[in-house]
Short mmCIF file of C-alpha atoms and ligand atoms in Angstrom, two decimals:
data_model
loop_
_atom_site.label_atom_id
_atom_site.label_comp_id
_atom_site.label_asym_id
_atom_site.label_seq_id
_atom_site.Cartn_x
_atom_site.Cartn_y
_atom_site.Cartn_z
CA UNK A 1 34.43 11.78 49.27
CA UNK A 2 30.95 12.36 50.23
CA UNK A 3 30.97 9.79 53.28
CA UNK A 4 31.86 12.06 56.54
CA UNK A 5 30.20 15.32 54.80
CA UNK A 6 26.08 16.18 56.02
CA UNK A 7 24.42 17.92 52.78
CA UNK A 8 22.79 21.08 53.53
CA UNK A 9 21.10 21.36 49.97
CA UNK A 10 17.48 20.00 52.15
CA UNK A 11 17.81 22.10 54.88
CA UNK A 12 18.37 25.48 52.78
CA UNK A 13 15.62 24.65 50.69
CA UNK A 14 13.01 24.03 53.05
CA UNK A 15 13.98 27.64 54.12
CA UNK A 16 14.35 29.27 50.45
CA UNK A 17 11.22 27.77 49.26
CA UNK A 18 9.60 29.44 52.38
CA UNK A 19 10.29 33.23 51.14
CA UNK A 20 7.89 34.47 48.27
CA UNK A 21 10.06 35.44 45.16
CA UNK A 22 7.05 34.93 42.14
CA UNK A 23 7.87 37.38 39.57
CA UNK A 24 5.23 38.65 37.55
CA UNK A 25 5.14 38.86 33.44
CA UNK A 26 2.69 42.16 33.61
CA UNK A 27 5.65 43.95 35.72
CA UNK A 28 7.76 46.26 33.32
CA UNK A 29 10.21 46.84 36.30
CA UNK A 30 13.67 45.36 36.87
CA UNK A 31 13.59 42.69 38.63
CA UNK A 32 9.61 42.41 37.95
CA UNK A 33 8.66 41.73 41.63
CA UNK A 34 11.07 43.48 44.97
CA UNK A 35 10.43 40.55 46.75
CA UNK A 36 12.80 38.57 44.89
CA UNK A 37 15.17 40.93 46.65
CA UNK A 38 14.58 39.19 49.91
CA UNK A 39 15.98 35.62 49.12
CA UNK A 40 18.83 37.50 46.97
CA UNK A 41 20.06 39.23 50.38
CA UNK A 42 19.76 36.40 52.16
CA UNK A 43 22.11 33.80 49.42
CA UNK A 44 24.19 36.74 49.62
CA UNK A 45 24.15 36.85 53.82
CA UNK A 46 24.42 32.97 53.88
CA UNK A 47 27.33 32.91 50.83
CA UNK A 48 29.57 35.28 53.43
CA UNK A 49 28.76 32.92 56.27
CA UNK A 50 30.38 29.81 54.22
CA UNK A 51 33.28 32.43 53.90
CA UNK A 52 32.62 33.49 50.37
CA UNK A 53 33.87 36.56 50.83
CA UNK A 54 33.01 38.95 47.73
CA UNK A 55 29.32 37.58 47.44
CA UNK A 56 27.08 40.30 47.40
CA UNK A 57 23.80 41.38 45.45
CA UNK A 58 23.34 43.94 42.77
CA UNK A 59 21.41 46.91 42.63
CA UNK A 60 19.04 44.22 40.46
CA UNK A 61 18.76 41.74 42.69
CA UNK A 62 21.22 39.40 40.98
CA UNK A 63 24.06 37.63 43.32
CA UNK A 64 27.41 37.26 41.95
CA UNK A 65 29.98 34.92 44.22
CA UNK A 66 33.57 33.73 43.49
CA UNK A 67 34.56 29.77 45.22
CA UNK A 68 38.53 31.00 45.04
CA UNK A 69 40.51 28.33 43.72
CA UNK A 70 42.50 25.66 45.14
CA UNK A 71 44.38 24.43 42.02
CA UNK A 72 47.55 26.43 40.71
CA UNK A 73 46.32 25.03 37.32
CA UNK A 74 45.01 27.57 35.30
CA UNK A 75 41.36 25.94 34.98
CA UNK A 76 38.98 27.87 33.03
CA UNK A 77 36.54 29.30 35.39
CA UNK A 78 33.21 27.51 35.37
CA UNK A 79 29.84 29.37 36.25
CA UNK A 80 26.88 27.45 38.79
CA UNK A 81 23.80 29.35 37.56
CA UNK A 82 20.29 29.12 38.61
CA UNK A 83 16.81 31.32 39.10
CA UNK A 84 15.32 32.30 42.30
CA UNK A 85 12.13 33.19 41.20
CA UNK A 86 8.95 30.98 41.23
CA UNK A 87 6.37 31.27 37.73
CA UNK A 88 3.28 33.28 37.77
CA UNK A 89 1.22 29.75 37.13
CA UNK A 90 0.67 29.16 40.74
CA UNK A 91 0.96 30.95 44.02
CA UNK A 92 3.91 31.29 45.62
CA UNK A 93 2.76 32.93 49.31
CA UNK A 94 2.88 31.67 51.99
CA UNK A 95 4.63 27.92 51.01
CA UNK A 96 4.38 25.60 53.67
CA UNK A 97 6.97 22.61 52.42
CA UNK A 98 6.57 19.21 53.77
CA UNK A 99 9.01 16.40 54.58
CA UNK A 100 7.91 13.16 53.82
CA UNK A 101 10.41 10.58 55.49
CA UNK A 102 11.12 7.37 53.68
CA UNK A 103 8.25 7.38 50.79
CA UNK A 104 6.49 3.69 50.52
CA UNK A 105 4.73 4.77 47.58
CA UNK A 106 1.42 5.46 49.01
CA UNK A 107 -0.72 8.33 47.45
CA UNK A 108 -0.16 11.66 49.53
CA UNK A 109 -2.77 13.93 50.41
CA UNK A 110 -1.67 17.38 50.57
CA UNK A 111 -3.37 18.57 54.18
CA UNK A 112 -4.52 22.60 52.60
CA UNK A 113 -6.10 20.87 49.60
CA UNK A 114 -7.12 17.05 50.42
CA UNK A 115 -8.01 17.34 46.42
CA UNK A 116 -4.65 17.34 45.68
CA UNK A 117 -3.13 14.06 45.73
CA UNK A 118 0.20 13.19 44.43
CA UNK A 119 -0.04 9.60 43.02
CA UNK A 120 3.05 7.45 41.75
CA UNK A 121 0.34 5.90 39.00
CA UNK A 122 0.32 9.72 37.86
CA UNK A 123 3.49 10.59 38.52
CA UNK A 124 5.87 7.27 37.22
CA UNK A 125 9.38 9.06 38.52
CA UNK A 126 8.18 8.23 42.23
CA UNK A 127 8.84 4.44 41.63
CA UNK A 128 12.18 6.09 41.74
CA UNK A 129 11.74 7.62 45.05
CA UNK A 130 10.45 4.51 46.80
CA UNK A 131 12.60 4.85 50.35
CA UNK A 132 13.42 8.16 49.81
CA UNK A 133 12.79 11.72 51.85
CA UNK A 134 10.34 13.31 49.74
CA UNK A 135 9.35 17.02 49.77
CA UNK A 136 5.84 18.63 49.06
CA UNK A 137 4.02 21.84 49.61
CA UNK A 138 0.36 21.73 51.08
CA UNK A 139 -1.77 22.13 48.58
CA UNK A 140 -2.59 25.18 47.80
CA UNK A 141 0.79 26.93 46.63
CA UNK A 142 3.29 25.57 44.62
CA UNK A 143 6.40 24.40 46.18
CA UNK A 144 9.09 26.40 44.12
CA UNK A 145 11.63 23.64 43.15
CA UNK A 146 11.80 25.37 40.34
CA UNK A 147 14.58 26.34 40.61
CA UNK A 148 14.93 26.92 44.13
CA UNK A 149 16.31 23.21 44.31
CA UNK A 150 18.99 24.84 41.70
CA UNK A 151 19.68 27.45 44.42
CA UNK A 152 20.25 25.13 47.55
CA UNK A 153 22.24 22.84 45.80
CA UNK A 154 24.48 25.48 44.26
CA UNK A 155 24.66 27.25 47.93
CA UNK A 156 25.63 23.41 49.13
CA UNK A 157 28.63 23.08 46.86
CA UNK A 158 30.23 25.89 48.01
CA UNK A 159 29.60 24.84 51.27
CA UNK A 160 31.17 21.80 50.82
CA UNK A 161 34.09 23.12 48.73
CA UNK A 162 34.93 25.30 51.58
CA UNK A 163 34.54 22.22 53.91
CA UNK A 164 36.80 20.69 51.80
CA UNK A 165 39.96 22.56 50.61
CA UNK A 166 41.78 19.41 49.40
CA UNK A 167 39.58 19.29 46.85
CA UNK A 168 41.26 20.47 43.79
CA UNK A 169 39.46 23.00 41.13
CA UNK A 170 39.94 26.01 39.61
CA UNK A 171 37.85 29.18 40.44
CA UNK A 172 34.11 29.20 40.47
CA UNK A 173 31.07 31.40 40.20
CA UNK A 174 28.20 31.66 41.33
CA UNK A 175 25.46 33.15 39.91
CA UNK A 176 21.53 33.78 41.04
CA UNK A 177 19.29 35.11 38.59
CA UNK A 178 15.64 37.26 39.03
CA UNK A 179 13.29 36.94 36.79
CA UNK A 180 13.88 33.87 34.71
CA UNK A 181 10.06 32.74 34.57
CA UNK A 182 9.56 35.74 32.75
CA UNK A 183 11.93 35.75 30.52
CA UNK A 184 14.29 38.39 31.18
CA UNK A 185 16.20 36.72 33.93
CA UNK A 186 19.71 37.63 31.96
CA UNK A 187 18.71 40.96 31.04
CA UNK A 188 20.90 42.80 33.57
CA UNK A 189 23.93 40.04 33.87
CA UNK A 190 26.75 42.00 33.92
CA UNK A 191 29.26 39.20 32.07
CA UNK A 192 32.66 41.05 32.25
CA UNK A 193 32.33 41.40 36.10
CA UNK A 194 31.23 37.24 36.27
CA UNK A 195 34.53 36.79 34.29
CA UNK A 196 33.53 32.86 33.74
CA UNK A 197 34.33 30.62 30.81
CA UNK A 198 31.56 28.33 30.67
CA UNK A 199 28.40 27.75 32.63
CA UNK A 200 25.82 25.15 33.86
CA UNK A 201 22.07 26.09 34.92
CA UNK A 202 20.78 23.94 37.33
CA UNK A 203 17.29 23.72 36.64
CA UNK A 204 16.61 20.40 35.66
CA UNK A 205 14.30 17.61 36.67
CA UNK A 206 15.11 13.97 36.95
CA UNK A 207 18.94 12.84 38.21
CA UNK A 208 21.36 12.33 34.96
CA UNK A 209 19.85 14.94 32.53
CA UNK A 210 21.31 16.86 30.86
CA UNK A 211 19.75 19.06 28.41
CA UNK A 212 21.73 20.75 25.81
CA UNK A 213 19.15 21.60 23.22
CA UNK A 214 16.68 23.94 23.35
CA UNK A 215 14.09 25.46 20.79
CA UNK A 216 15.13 28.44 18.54
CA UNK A 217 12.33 31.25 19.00
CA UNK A 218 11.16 34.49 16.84
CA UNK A 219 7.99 36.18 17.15
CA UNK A 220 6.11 37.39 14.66
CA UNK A 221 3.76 40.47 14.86
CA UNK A 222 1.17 40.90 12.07
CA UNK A 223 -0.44 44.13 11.66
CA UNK A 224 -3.81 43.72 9.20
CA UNK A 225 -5.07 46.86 7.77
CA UNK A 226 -8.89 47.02 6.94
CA UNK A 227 -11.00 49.76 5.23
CA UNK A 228 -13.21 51.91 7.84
CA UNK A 229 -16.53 53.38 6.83
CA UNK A 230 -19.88 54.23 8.64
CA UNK A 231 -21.65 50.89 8.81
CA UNK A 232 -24.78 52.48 7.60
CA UNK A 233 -23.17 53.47 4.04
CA UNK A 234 -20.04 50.86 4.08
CA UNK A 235 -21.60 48.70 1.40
CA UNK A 236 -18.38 47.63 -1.30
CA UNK A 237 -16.36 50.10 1.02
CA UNK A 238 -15.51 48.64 4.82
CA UNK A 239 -13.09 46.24 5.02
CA UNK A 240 -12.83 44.80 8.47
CA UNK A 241 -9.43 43.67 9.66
CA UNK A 242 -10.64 41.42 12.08
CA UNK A 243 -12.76 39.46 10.33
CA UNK A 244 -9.43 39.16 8.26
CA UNK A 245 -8.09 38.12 11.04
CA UNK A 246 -10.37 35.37 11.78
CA UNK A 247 -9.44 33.81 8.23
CA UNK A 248 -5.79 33.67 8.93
CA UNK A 249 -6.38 31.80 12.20
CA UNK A 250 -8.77 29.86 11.01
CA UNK A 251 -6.48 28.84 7.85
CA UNK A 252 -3.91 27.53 10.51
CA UNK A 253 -3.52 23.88 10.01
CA UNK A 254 -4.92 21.95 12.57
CA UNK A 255 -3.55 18.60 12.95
CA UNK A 256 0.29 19.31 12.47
CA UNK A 257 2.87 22.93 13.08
CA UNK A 258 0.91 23.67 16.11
CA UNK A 259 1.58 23.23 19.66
CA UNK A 260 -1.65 20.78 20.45
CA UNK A 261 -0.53 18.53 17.77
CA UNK A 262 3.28 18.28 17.96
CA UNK A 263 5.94 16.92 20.76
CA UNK A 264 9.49 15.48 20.35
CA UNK A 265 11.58 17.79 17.73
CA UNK A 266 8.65 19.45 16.02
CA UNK A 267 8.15 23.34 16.09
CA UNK A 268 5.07 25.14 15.43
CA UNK A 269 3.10 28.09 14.78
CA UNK A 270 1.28 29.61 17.49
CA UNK A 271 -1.02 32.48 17.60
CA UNK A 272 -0.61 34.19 21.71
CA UNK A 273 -2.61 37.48 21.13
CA UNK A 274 -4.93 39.13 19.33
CA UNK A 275 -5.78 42.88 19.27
CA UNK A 276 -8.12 45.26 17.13
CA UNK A 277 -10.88 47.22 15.73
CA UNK A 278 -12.79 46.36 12.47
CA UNK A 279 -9.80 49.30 10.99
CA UNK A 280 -6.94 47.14 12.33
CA UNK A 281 -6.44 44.30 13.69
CA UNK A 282 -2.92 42.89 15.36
CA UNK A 283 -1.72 39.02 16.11
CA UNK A 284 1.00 38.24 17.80
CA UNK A 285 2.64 34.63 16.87
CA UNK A 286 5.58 32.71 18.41
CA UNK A 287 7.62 30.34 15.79
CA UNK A 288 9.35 27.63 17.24
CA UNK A 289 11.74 24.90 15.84
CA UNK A 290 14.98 22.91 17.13
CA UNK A 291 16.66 23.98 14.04
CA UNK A 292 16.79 27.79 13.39
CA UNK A 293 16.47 27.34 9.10
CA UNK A 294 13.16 25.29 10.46
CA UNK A 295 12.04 29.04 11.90
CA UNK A 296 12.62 30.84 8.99
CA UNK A 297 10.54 28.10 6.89
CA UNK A 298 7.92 28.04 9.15
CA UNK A 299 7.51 32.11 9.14
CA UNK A 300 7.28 31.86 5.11
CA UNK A 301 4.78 29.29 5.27
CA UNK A 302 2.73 31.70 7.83
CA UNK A 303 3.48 34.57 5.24
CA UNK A 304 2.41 33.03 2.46
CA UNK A 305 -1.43 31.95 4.33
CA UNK A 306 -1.33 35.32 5.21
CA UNK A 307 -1.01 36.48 1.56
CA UNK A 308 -2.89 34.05 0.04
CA UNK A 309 -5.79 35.56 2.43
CA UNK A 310 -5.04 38.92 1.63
CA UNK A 311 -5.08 38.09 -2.09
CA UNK A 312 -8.48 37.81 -1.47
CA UNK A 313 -9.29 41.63 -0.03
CA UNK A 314 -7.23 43.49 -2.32
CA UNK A 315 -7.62 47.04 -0.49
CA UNK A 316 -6.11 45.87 3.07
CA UNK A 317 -3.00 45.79 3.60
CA UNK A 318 -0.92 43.95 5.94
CA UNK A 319 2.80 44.32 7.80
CA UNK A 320 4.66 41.52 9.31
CA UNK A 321 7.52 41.73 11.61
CA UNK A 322 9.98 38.99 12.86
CA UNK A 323 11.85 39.27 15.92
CA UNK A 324 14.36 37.40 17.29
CA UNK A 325 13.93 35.75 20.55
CA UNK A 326 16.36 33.18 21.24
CA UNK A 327 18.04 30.48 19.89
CA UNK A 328 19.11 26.93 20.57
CA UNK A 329 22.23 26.36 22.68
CA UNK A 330 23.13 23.80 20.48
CA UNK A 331 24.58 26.00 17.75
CA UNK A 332 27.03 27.38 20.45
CA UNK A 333 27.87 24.19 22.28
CA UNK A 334 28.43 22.13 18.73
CA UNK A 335 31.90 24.72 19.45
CA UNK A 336 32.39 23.70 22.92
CA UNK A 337 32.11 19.71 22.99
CA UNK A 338 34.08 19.63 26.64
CA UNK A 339 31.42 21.79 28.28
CA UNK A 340 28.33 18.79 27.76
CA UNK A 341 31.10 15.70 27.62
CA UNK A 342 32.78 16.38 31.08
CA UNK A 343 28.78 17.22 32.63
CA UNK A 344 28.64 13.29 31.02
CA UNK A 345 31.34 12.48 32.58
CA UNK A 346 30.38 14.05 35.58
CA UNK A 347 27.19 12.26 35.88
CA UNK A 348 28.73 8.74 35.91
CA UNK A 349 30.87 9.62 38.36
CA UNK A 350 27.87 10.38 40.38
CA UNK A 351 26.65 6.66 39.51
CA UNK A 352 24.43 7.89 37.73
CA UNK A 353 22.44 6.89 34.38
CA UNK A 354 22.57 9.72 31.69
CA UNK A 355 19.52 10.99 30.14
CA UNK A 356 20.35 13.44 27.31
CA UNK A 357 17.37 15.40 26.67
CA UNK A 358 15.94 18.91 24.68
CA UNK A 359 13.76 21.31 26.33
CA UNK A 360 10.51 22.34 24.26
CA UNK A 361 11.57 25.85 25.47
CA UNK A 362 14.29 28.18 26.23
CA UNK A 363 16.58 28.95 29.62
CA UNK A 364 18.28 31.18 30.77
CA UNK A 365 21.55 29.07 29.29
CA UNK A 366 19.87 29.12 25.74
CA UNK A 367 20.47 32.98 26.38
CA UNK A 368 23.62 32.95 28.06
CA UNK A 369 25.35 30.55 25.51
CA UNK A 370 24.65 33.50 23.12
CA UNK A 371 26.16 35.74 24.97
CA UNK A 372 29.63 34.26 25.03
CA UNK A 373 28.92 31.71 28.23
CA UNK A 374 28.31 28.15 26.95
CA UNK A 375 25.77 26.88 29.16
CA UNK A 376 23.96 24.15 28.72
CA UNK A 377 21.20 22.59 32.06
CA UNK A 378 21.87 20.18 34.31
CA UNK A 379 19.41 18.11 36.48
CA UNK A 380 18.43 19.64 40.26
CA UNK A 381 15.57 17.15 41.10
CA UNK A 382 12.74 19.37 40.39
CA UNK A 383 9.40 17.57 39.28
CA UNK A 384 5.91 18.64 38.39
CA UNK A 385 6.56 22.30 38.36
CA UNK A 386 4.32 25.02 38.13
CA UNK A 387 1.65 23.15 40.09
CA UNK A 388 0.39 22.33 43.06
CA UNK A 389 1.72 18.73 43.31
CA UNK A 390 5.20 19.54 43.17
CA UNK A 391 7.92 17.39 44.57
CA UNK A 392 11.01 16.68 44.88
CA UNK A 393 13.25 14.67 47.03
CA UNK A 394 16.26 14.96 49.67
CA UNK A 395 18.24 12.15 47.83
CA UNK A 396 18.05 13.95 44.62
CA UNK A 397 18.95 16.94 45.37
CA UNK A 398 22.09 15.50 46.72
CA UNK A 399 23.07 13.73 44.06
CA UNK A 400 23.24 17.40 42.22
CA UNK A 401 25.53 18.74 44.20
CA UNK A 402 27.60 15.25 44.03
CA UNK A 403 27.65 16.02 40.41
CA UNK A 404 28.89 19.56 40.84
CA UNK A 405 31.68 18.54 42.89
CA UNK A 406 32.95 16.06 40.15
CA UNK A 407 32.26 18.53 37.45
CA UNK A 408 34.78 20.94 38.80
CA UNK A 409 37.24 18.51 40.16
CA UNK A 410 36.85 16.65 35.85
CA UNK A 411 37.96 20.66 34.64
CA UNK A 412 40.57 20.38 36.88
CA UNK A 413 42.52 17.23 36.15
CA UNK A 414 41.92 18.05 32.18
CA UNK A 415 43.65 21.18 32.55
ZN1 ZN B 1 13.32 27.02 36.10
#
């Protein structure tokens, strides 16, 4: 199928990655940085050029695109999503990617940093890449894989479905979200006008995951109230929320329900901020678990430290808030078995090995899947994100858009 076709997914990323999108968490605008603007336009320019003829981007930077259908079938519509902004960890100006024909497996020096060295005793998935076209930036940016390799591979299916009209599937859409790193990359999706079924992210790292777990997330805001008096004459009077404060954190257990001492399916506790005056004093916590009954247990065992401290100065007072953040994908694609067992099926197809796996974190799917689009991630390639070393390679990248192709031609024939 693949044989007479030349993949574009390299060739549009070496571009994408080239145009600054990093969004910034401190921004309280919509999307958080313009720039991302400038790559949406030009998905959107480059979508009409493939002859996708309604793409276009909203007044929030988000593309929308329909791949018409070739099947009479009436396939449920399926939903390519992925982010095209870059996280705040590193810089993203001024990315200068590198191709790095058939890798031997030598160390590479990145020329704009000769400190940074990617090393395959560092970094094991290169053993993989031995003879492969690898990708870098130069040091000192990141390179933006993430999820940019999402973005080129997505923009390289539908160049290849339209390439390809004998191909038989039912509609699909494409979507490109701002703002992901941040957190609020579905906050303006407008889901009635995507008008999809189910959805994939493609913002994965090594080829044949598949995640379809993620953590369930609250938040927890805990507002001490002290006692203020003039220091000079606050003897048996001031009681200093901060120093009540201290306490609490320092009751935390240490060696498990934190994020330094758990991996795998564990959740914690974890204090982000802290805020105050000896009157009041304010910490923000994030509770995570894989199970969402695991949150709630965990935010009564932090309530109860809290008012076993409290017990202790009996004229403060205290207030503690949970919030919902997100939660795990799994409780909405437990409904939807077909969405995760034809991306299985999907993989193999590709040749591929399968590597089922749960992300210590949430997506933009964990969000989505919630809001009535099943969505769980698929593998683009991307490795070592957020940093200066990161890579990814030609071959990979291919093999995600390989997998997209069989995805929507396995919706097809189940139809
Ligand atoms: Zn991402």
């Amino acid at each position: 199928m693949f044989e007479n076709y030349s993949f574009t997914a390299a060739e549009r990323f070496l571009r994408y990655v080239r145009v600054d999108t990093q969004s910034d968490p401190q921004s309280s605008s919509f999307p958080s940085t313009e720039k991302q603007k400038d790559l949406s336009r030009l998905l959107a320019e480059e979508l009409k050029q493939i002859g996708i003829a309604d793409a276009h981007m909203d007044e929030w930077g988000y593309v929308y695109a329909t791949i018409t259908a070739t099947s009479e079938k009436n396939v449920p519509v399926i939903c390519f999503c992925a982010h095209i902004d870059t996280a705040s960890d590193c810089s993203g100006t001024n990315v200068k990617p590198i191709l790095h024909k058939n890798y031997r497996g030598d160390d590479i020096v990145l020329p704009d940093d000769k400190t940074q060295v990617l090393k395959l005793t560092e970094y094991p998935y290169l053993e993989k890449q031995i003879g492969n076209d690898i990708i870098t930036a130069s040091g000192t940016t990141l390179l933006g894989s993430d999820d940019k390799a999402g973005v080129a591979a997505i923009m390289d299916l539908a160049n290849f479905l339209r390439a390809n009209e004998h191909i038989k599937h039912g509609e699909i859409k494409i979507l490109f979200t701002p703002d992901e790193e941040v957190g609020r990359g579905v906050a303006h999706v407008d889901m009635k006008k995507l008008g999809a079924d189910y959805g994939y992210t493609l913002d994965g790292g090594e080829t044949g995951s598949l995640e379809d777990e993620t953590f369930s997330a609250d938040g927890v805001q805990l507002i001490i109230h002290g006692v203020i008096a003039h220091p000079g004459y606050a003897k048996g009077k001031m009681i200093n929320a901060m120093k009540i404060a201290g306490h609490i954190l320092d009751a935390l257990p240490k060696d498990r329900l934190s994020p330094e001492s758990t991996e795998g399916k564990r959740g914690f506790i974890h204090p982000v901020r802290i805020e105050g005056v000896a009157e009041k004093c304010t910490i923000e916590f994030i509770i995570r678990d894989f199970e969402t009954p695991g949150l709630k247990k965990k935010e009564d065992f932090l309530r109860t430290l809290v008012e076993e401290t409290m017990r202790l100065h009996p004229k403060a007072s205290f207030e503690y808030i949970v919030t919902e953040q997100y939660r795990n994908m799994k409780e909405v694609l437990d409904h939807h078995p077909r969405v995760v067992d034809y991306a299985k099926e999907a993989i193999a197809r590709a040749g591929l090995e399968l590597k089922m796996e749960s992300i210590r974190g949430g997506t933009d799917g964990s969000r989505l899947s919630f809001m009535g689009l099943p969505c769980p991630n698929l593998f683009a390639g991307e490795q070592a994100i957020h940093s200066k070393l990161e890579f990814i390679s030609v071959q990979d990248m291919n093999k995600a858009v390989e997998t997209m192709v069989h995805l929507v031609q396995i919706w097809e024939e189940r139809t």
